[in-house]
């Protein structure tokens, strides 16, 4: 396992200062900008669409990491590719033909990601591992920022890392939900390499310092 990425989630950013907030975390060393798309059906919350992705794309040169918590994510493959999404991650429960959609995402030049809820077995990803550029393990139930990291996730992260290594997969292993100074070290030690952080960064007094702190907490993991 080498390298780590911090994906700053704009769900917790001040939307009226979005450009400034993105610049701030980019200058502080954030690696990706994470955009949470929610439709009010797959999760009980409503957020952003293609317009937001395009706006983020114009604001930064960092990869735009789009996480779809929507039913029928395939509906948005073309629109989000056109808007400039770099990573397109969806939940398997939201579509009938997971493998077909993963292929379609790659065909549109985006990295294909699959997101698993805390209660969704890893075996689901195992079946399509060769089609994955990224495996996202939810470490809270999706829908809202600032929830508490579910400790049982650590075992699943470890098993996912083992699976990726066993199969020779270079897919990113991303974790999302409740990542903070307190939890990032354990998640990294368990095998995650990409860390979504929303409230830990944007609700802090000094978001730039928080980005640096999160990275620092991982430095001692080899
Ligand atoms: C939650 C979203 C997350 C959210 C994480 O459903 O998928 O990306 O921004 O927020 P924090 O880091 O505050 O748990
Ligand atoms: Zn997310």
mmCIF file of C-alpha atoms and ligand atoms in Angstrom:
data_model
loop_
_atom_site.group_PDB
_atom_site.id
_atom_site.type_symbol
_atom_site.label_atom_id
_atom_site.label_comp_id
_atom_site.label_asym_id
_atom_site.label_seq_id
_atom_site.Cartn_x
_atom_site.Cartn_y
_atom_site.Cartn_z
ATOM 1 C CA UNK A 1 0.000 0.000 0.000
ATOM 2 C CA UNK A 2 1.506 3.319 -0.947
ATOM 3 C CA UNK A 3 0.345 6.895 -1.233
ATOM 4 C CA UNK A 4 -2.746 8.396 0.277
ATOM 5 C CA UNK A 5 -5.314 10.878 -0.887
ATOM 6 C CA UNK A 6 -7.588 13.251 0.935
ATOM 7 C CA UNK A 7 -10.880 13.948 -0.808
ATOM 8 C CA UNK A 8 -12.474 17.078 0.644
ATOM 9 C CA UNK A 9 -16.267 16.775 0.573
ATOM 10 C CA UNK A 10 -18.032 19.992 -0.386
ATOM 11 C CA UNK A 11 -21.216 18.760 1.298
ATOM 12 C CA UNK A 12 -20.008 20.553 4.414
ATOM 13 C CA UNK A 13 -18.531 23.594 2.664
ATOM 14 C CA UNK A 14 -20.055 27.059 2.769
ATOM 15 C CA UNK A 15 -21.739 26.998 -0.638
ATOM 16 C CA UNK A 16 -21.786 30.770 -0.926
ATOM 17 C CA UNK A 17 -17.991 30.724 -0.620
ATOM 18 C CA UNK A 18 -17.418 27.550 -2.559
ATOM 19 C CA UNK A 19 -14.711 28.837 -4.885
ATOM 20 C CA UNK A 20 -12.714 30.226 -1.992
ATOM 21 C CA UNK A 21 -13.199 27.085 0.101
ATOM 22 C CA UNK A 22 -12.029 24.805 -2.704
ATOM 23 C CA UNK A 23 -8.930 26.973 -3.292
ATOM 24 C CA UNK A 24 -8.191 26.868 0.408
ATOM 25 C CA UNK A 25 -8.201 23.080 0.674
ATOM 26 C CA UNK A 26 -6.418 22.706 -2.651
ATOM 27 C CA UNK A 27 -3.596 24.983 -1.459
ATOM 28 C CA UNK A 28 -3.456 23.006 1.799
ATOM 29 C CA UNK A 29 -2.819 19.794 -0.145
ATOM 30 C CA UNK A 30 -6.222 18.163 -0.606
ATOM 31 C CA UNK A 31 -5.937 15.692 -3.483
ATOM 32 C CA UNK A 32 -9.508 15.318 -4.714
ATOM 33 C CA UNK A 33 -12.740 17.278 -4.396
ATOM 34 C CA UNK A 34 -15.611 14.974 -3.388
ATOM 35 C CA UNK A 35 -19.121 15.857 -4.564
ATOM 36 C CA UNK A 36 -22.065 13.997 -3.009
ATOM 37 C CA UNK A 37 -25.069 13.655 -5.295
ATOM 38 C CA UNK A 38 -28.265 12.664 -3.440
ATOM 39 C CA UNK A 39 -31.730 12.283 -4.932
ATOM 40 C CA UNK A 40 -34.051 12.107 -1.925
ATOM 41 C CA UNK A 41 -34.904 8.482 -2.775
ATOM 42 C CA UNK A 42 -31.811 6.350 -2.402
ATOM 43 C CA UNK A 43 -30.999 8.445 0.659
ATOM 44 C CA UNK A 44 -33.308 10.820 2.536
ATOM 45 C CA UNK A 45 -31.491 13.973 1.487
ATOM 46 C CA UNK A 46 -31.200 16.112 -1.623
ATOM 47 C CA UNK A 47 -28.053 17.784 -2.910
ATOM 48 C CA UNK A 48 -26.218 18.525 -6.143
ATOM 49 C CA UNK A 49 -26.404 17.773 -9.858
ATOM 50 C CA UNK A 50 -24.408 18.309 -13.049
ATOM 51 C CA UNK A 51 -24.391 22.099 -12.631
ATOM 52 C CA UNK A 52 -22.486 21.782 -9.373
ATOM 53 C CA UNK A 53 -20.012 19.308 -10.861
ATOM 54 C CA UNK A 54 -19.338 21.688 -13.747
ATOM 55 C CA UNK A 55 -18.874 24.583 -11.314
ATOM 56 C CA UNK A 56 -16.375 22.609 -9.231
ATOM 57 C CA UNK A 57 -14.609 21.516 -12.417
ATOM 58 C CA UNK A 58 -14.139 25.155 -13.457
ATOM 59 C CA UNK A 59 -12.772 26.063 -10.033
ATOM 60 C CA UNK A 60 -10.015 23.475 -9.619
ATOM 61 C CA UNK A 61 -7.599 21.292 -11.538
ATOM 62 C CA UNK A 62 -7.946 18.523 -8.922
ATOM 63 C CA UNK A 63 -9.885 15.371 -9.811
ATOM 64 C CA UNK A 64 -13.617 15.738 -9.135
ATOM 65 C CA UNK A 65 -14.688 12.653 -7.188
ATOM 66 C CA UNK A 66 -18.436 12.238 -7.663
ATOM 67 C CA UNK A 67 -20.354 9.954 -5.293
ATOM 68 C CA UNK A 68 -23.878 9.194 -6.452
ATOM 69 C CA UNK A 69 -26.408 8.252 -3.802
ATOM 70 C CA UNK A 70 -29.239 8.085 -6.322
ATOM 71 C CA UNK A 71 -31.536 5.516 -7.880
ATOM 72 C CA UNK A 72 -30.672 4.591 -11.477
ATOM 73 C CA UNK A 73 -27.222 6.201 -11.509
ATOM 74 C CA UNK A 74 -26.857 5.213 -15.168
ATOM 75 C CA UNK A 75 -29.180 8.105 -15.997
ATOM 76 C CA UNK A 76 -26.354 10.501 -15.142
ATOM 77 C CA UNK A 77 -23.298 8.904 -16.772
ATOM 78 C CA UNK A 78 -23.302 11.134 -19.848
ATOM 79 C CA UNK A 79 -24.309 14.324 -18.076
ATOM 80 C CA UNK A 80 -21.663 13.952 -15.379
ATOM 81 C CA UNK A 81 -18.959 12.998 -17.876
ATOM 82 C CA UNK A 82 -19.833 16.109 -19.872
ATOM 83 C CA UNK A 83 -19.729 18.172 -16.679
ATOM 84 C CA UNK A 84 -16.153 17.034 -16.054
ATOM 85 C CA UNK A 85 -16.428 14.348 -13.371
ATOM 86 C CA UNK A 86 -13.194 12.380 -12.931
ATOM 87 C CA UNK A 87 -14.508 9.573 -10.730
ATOM 88 C CA UNK A 88 -18.093 8.247 -10.949
ATOM 89 C CA UNK A 89 -19.036 6.095 -7.945
ATOM 90 C CA UNK A 90 -22.477 4.556 -7.444
ATOM 91 C CA UNK A 91 -24.165 2.064 -5.120
ATOM 92 C CA UNK A 92 -24.955 -1.425 -6.458
ATOM 93 C CA UNK A 93 -28.442 -1.496 -4.894
ATOM 94 C CA UNK A 94 -29.423 1.442 -7.074
ATOM 95 C CA UNK A 95 -29.182 -0.291 -10.439
ATOM 96 C CA UNK A 96 -29.975 -3.683 -11.974
ATOM 97 C CA UNK A 97 -26.860 -4.195 -14.080
ATOM 98 C CA UNK A 98 -23.866 -3.138 -12.070
ATOM 99 C CA UNK A 99 -21.184 -4.506 -14.384
ATOM 100 C CA UNK A 100 -22.735 -2.901 -17.450
ATOM 101 C CA UNK A 101 -22.795 0.494 -15.753
ATOM 102 C CA UNK A 102 -19.192 0.179 -14.615
ATOM 103 C CA UNK A 103 -18.175 -0.443 -18.220
ATOM 104 C CA UNK A 104 -20.257 2.486 -19.411
ATOM 105 C CA UNK A 105 -18.569 4.773 -16.889
ATOM 106 C CA UNK A 106 -15.117 3.768 -18.123
ATOM 107 C CA UNK A 107 -16.183 4.183 -21.712
ATOM 108 C CA UNK A 108 -16.994 7.799 -20.942
ATOM 109 C CA UNK A 109 -13.448 8.278 -19.667
ATOM 110 C CA UNK A 110 -14.211 8.403 -15.943
ATOM 111 C CA UNK A 111 -12.843 6.151 -13.227
ATOM 112 C CA UNK A 112 -15.480 3.609 -12.231
ATOM 113 C CA UNK A 113 -16.269 3.329 -8.533
ATOM 114 C CA UNK A 114 -18.594 1.121 -6.527
ATOM 115 C CA UNK A 115 -19.801 2.209 -3.073
ATOM 116 C CA UNK A 116 -20.848 -0.272 -0.392
ATOM 117 C CA UNK A 117 -23.072 0.686 2.531
ATOM 118 C CA UNK A 118 -22.057 -0.586 5.961
ATOM 119 C CA UNK A 119 -24.556 -3.458 5.659
ATOM 120 C CA UNK A 120 -23.672 -4.395 2.077
ATOM 121 C CA UNK A 121 -21.355 -7.393 1.761
ATOM 122 C CA UNK A 122 -17.937 -7.073 0.190
ATOM 123 C CA UNK A 123 -18.705 -10.114 -1.969
ATOM 124 C CA UNK A 124 -20.747 -7.879 -4.227
ATOM 125 C CA UNK A 125 -17.643 -5.953 -5.238
ATOM 126 C CA UNK A 126 -15.630 -9.130 -5.550
ATOM 127 C CA UNK A 127 -17.743 -10.197 -8.534
ATOM 128 C CA UNK A 128 -16.894 -7.041 -10.495
ATOM 129 C CA UNK A 129 -13.439 -6.282 -9.150
ATOM 130 C CA UNK A 130 -11.787 -6.225 -12.579
ATOM 131 C CA UNK A 131 -14.204 -3.498 -13.657
ATOM 132 C CA UNK A 132 -13.417 -1.273 -10.678
ATOM 133 C CA UNK A 133 -11.019 1.645 -10.475
ATOM 134 C CA UNK A 134 -12.216 2.479 -6.980
ATOM 135 C CA UNK A 135 -13.970 0.710 -4.146
ATOM 136 C CA UNK A 136 -15.703 3.034 -1.700
ATOM 137 C CA UNK A 137 -16.567 1.665 1.711
ATOM 138 C CA UNK A 138 -19.141 3.734 3.559
ATOM 139 C CA UNK A 139 -18.099 4.086 7.174
ATOM 140 C CA UNK A 140 -21.471 5.645 8.063
ATOM 141 C CA UNK A 141 -24.884 5.119 6.513
ATOM 142 C CA UNK A 142 -24.995 7.549 3.594
ATOM 143 C CA UNK A 143 -27.100 10.682 3.445
ATOM 144 C CA UNK A 144 -25.730 13.154 5.939
ATOM 145 C CA UNK A 145 -22.466 14.736 7.045
ATOM 146 C CA UNK A 146 -21.046 14.707 10.557
ATOM 147 C CA UNK A 147 -22.118 11.214 11.571
ATOM 148 C CA UNK A 148 -20.029 8.918 13.696
ATOM 149 C CA UNK A 149 -17.576 6.475 12.130
ATOM 150 C CA UNK A 150 -18.856 2.889 12.537
ATOM 151 C CA UNK A 151 -16.022 0.946 14.228
ATOM 152 C CA UNK A 152 -17.030 -2.388 12.628
ATOM 153 C CA UNK A 153 -15.966 -0.824 9.304
ATOM 154 C CA UNK A 154 -12.341 -1.437 10.186
ATOM 155 C CA UNK A 155 -12.655 -5.188 9.713
ATOM 156 C CA UNK A 156 -14.303 -4.667 6.334
ATOM 157 C CA UNK A 157 -11.554 -2.272 5.221
ATOM 158 C CA UNK A 158 -8.992 -4.911 6.147
ATOM 159 C CA UNK A 159 -10.826 -7.611 4.214
ATOM 160 C CA UNK A 160 -11.189 -5.306 1.209
ATOM 161 C CA UNK A 161 -7.465 -4.522 1.208
ATOM 162 C CA UNK A 162 -6.705 -8.224 1.381
ATOM 163 C CA UNK A 163 -9.064 -8.901 -1.527
ATOM 164 C CA UNK A 164 -7.491 -6.179 -3.702
ATOM 165 C CA UNK A 165 -4.016 -7.534 -3.021
ATOM 166 C CA UNK A 166 -5.022 -11.126 -3.596
ATOM 167 C CA UNK A 167 -6.550 -10.246 -6.949
ATOM 168 C CA UNK A 168 -3.747 -7.897 -7.975
ATOM 169 C CA UNK A 169 -6.173 -4.990 -8.228
ATOM 170 C CA UNK A 170 -4.803 -1.453 -8.237
ATOM 171 C CA UNK A 171 -8.218 0.041 -7.405
ATOM 172 C CA UNK A 172 -8.285 2.843 -4.875
ATOM 173 C CA UNK A 173 -9.771 1.880 -1.519
ATOM 174 C CA UNK A 174 -11.742 4.895 -0.357
ATOM 175 C CA UNK A 175 -13.549 5.396 2.951
ATOM 176 C CA UNK A 176 -16.341 7.896 3.487
ATOM 177 C CA UNK A 177 -18.082 9.030 6.651
ATOM 178 C CA UNK A 178 -16.861 10.137 10.044
ATOM 179 C CA UNK A 179 -13.246 10.508 8.951
ATOM 180 C CA UNK A 180 -11.474 12.837 11.365
ATOM 181 C CA UNK A 181 -8.206 13.270 13.246
ATOM 182 C CA UNK A 182 -9.498 10.594 15.610
ATOM 183 C CA UNK A 183 -10.418 7.936 13.040
ATOM 184 C CA UNK A 184 -8.141 8.409 10.033
ATOM 185 C CA UNK A 185 -5.156 6.574 11.496
ATOM 186 C CA UNK A 186 -7.180 3.427 12.195
ATOM 187 C CA UNK A 187 -8.755 3.513 8.723
ATOM 188 C CA UNK A 188 -5.348 3.951 7.119
ATOM 189 C CA UNK A 189 -3.826 1.195 9.233
ATOM 190 C CA UNK A 190 -6.666 -1.130 8.211
ATOM 191 C CA UNK A 191 -5.777 -0.545 4.554
ATOM 192 C CA UNK A 192 -7.697 2.440 3.162
ATOM 193 C CA UNK A 193 -5.737 4.786 0.890
ATOM 194 C CA UNK A 194 -8.272 7.482 0.040
ATOM 195 C CA UNK A 195 -10.121 9.436 2.715
ATOM 196 C CA UNK A 196 -13.241 11.506 2.243
ATOM 197 C CA UNK A 197 -13.594 14.194 4.872
ATOM 198 C CA UNK A 198 -16.397 16.741 4.981
ATOM 199 C CA UNK A 199 -17.265 18.172 8.359
ATOM 200 C CA UNK A 200 -13.811 17.449 9.799
ATOM 201 C CA UNK A 201 -12.393 19.903 7.260
ATOM 202 C CA UNK A 202 -15.097 22.453 6.522
ATOM 203 C CA UNK A 203 -16.613 22.742 9.993
ATOM 204 C CA UNK A 204 -13.160 23.385 11.469
ATOM 205 C CA UNK A 205 -12.048 26.915 12.308
ATOM 206 C CA UNK A 206 -9.102 26.475 9.997
ATOM 207 C CA UNK A 207 -9.930 24.054 7.148
ATOM 208 C CA UNK A 208 -6.429 24.287 5.658
ATOM 209 C CA UNK A 209 -4.833 23.242 8.930
ATOM 210 C CA UNK A 210 -7.263 20.335 9.191
ATOM 211 C CA UNK A 211 -6.240 19.002 5.764
ATOM 212 C CA UNK A 212 -2.607 19.049 6.849
ATOM 213 C CA UNK A 213 -3.456 17.428 10.191
ATOM 214 C CA UNK A 214 -5.368 14.593 8.538
ATOM 215 C CA UNK A 215 -2.399 13.842 6.310
ATOM 216 C CA UNK A 216 0.017 14.046 9.220
ATOM 217 C CA UNK A 217 -1.948 11.462 11.191
ATOM 218 C CA UNK A 218 -1.263 8.923 8.456
ATOM 219 C CA UNK A 219 2.459 9.527 8.101
ATOM 220 C CA UNK A 220 3.455 6.889 10.611
ATOM 221 C CA UNK A 221 1.545 4.124 8.802
ATOM 222 C CA UNK A 222 3.839 2.196 6.488
HETATM 223 C C1 LIG B 1 -22.281 11.037 3.466
HETATM 224 C C2 LIG B 1 -21.446 11.487 2.296
HETATM 225 C C3 LIG B 1 -20.099 11.948 2.707
HETATM 226 C C4 LIG B 1 -20.093 13.133 3.627
HETATM 227 C C5 LIG B 1 -19.138 12.777 4.715
HETATM 228 O O1 LIG B 1 -23.366 10.333 3.024
HETATM 229 O O2 LIG B 1 -21.279 10.455 1.358
HETATM 230 O O3 LIG B 1 -19.243 12.163 1.611
HETATM 231 O O4 LIG B 1 -19.680 14.333 3.040
HETATM 232 O O5 LIG B 1 -19.235 13.718 5.707
HETATM 233 P P1 LIG B 1 -18.359 13.625 7.028
HETATM 234 O O6 LIG B 1 -16.915 13.624 6.615
HETATM 235 O O7 LIG B 1 -18.760 14.847 7.781
HETATM 236 O O8 LIG B 1 -18.759 12.355 7.729
HETATM 237 ZN ZN1 LIG B 2 -19.613 10.756 -0.211
#
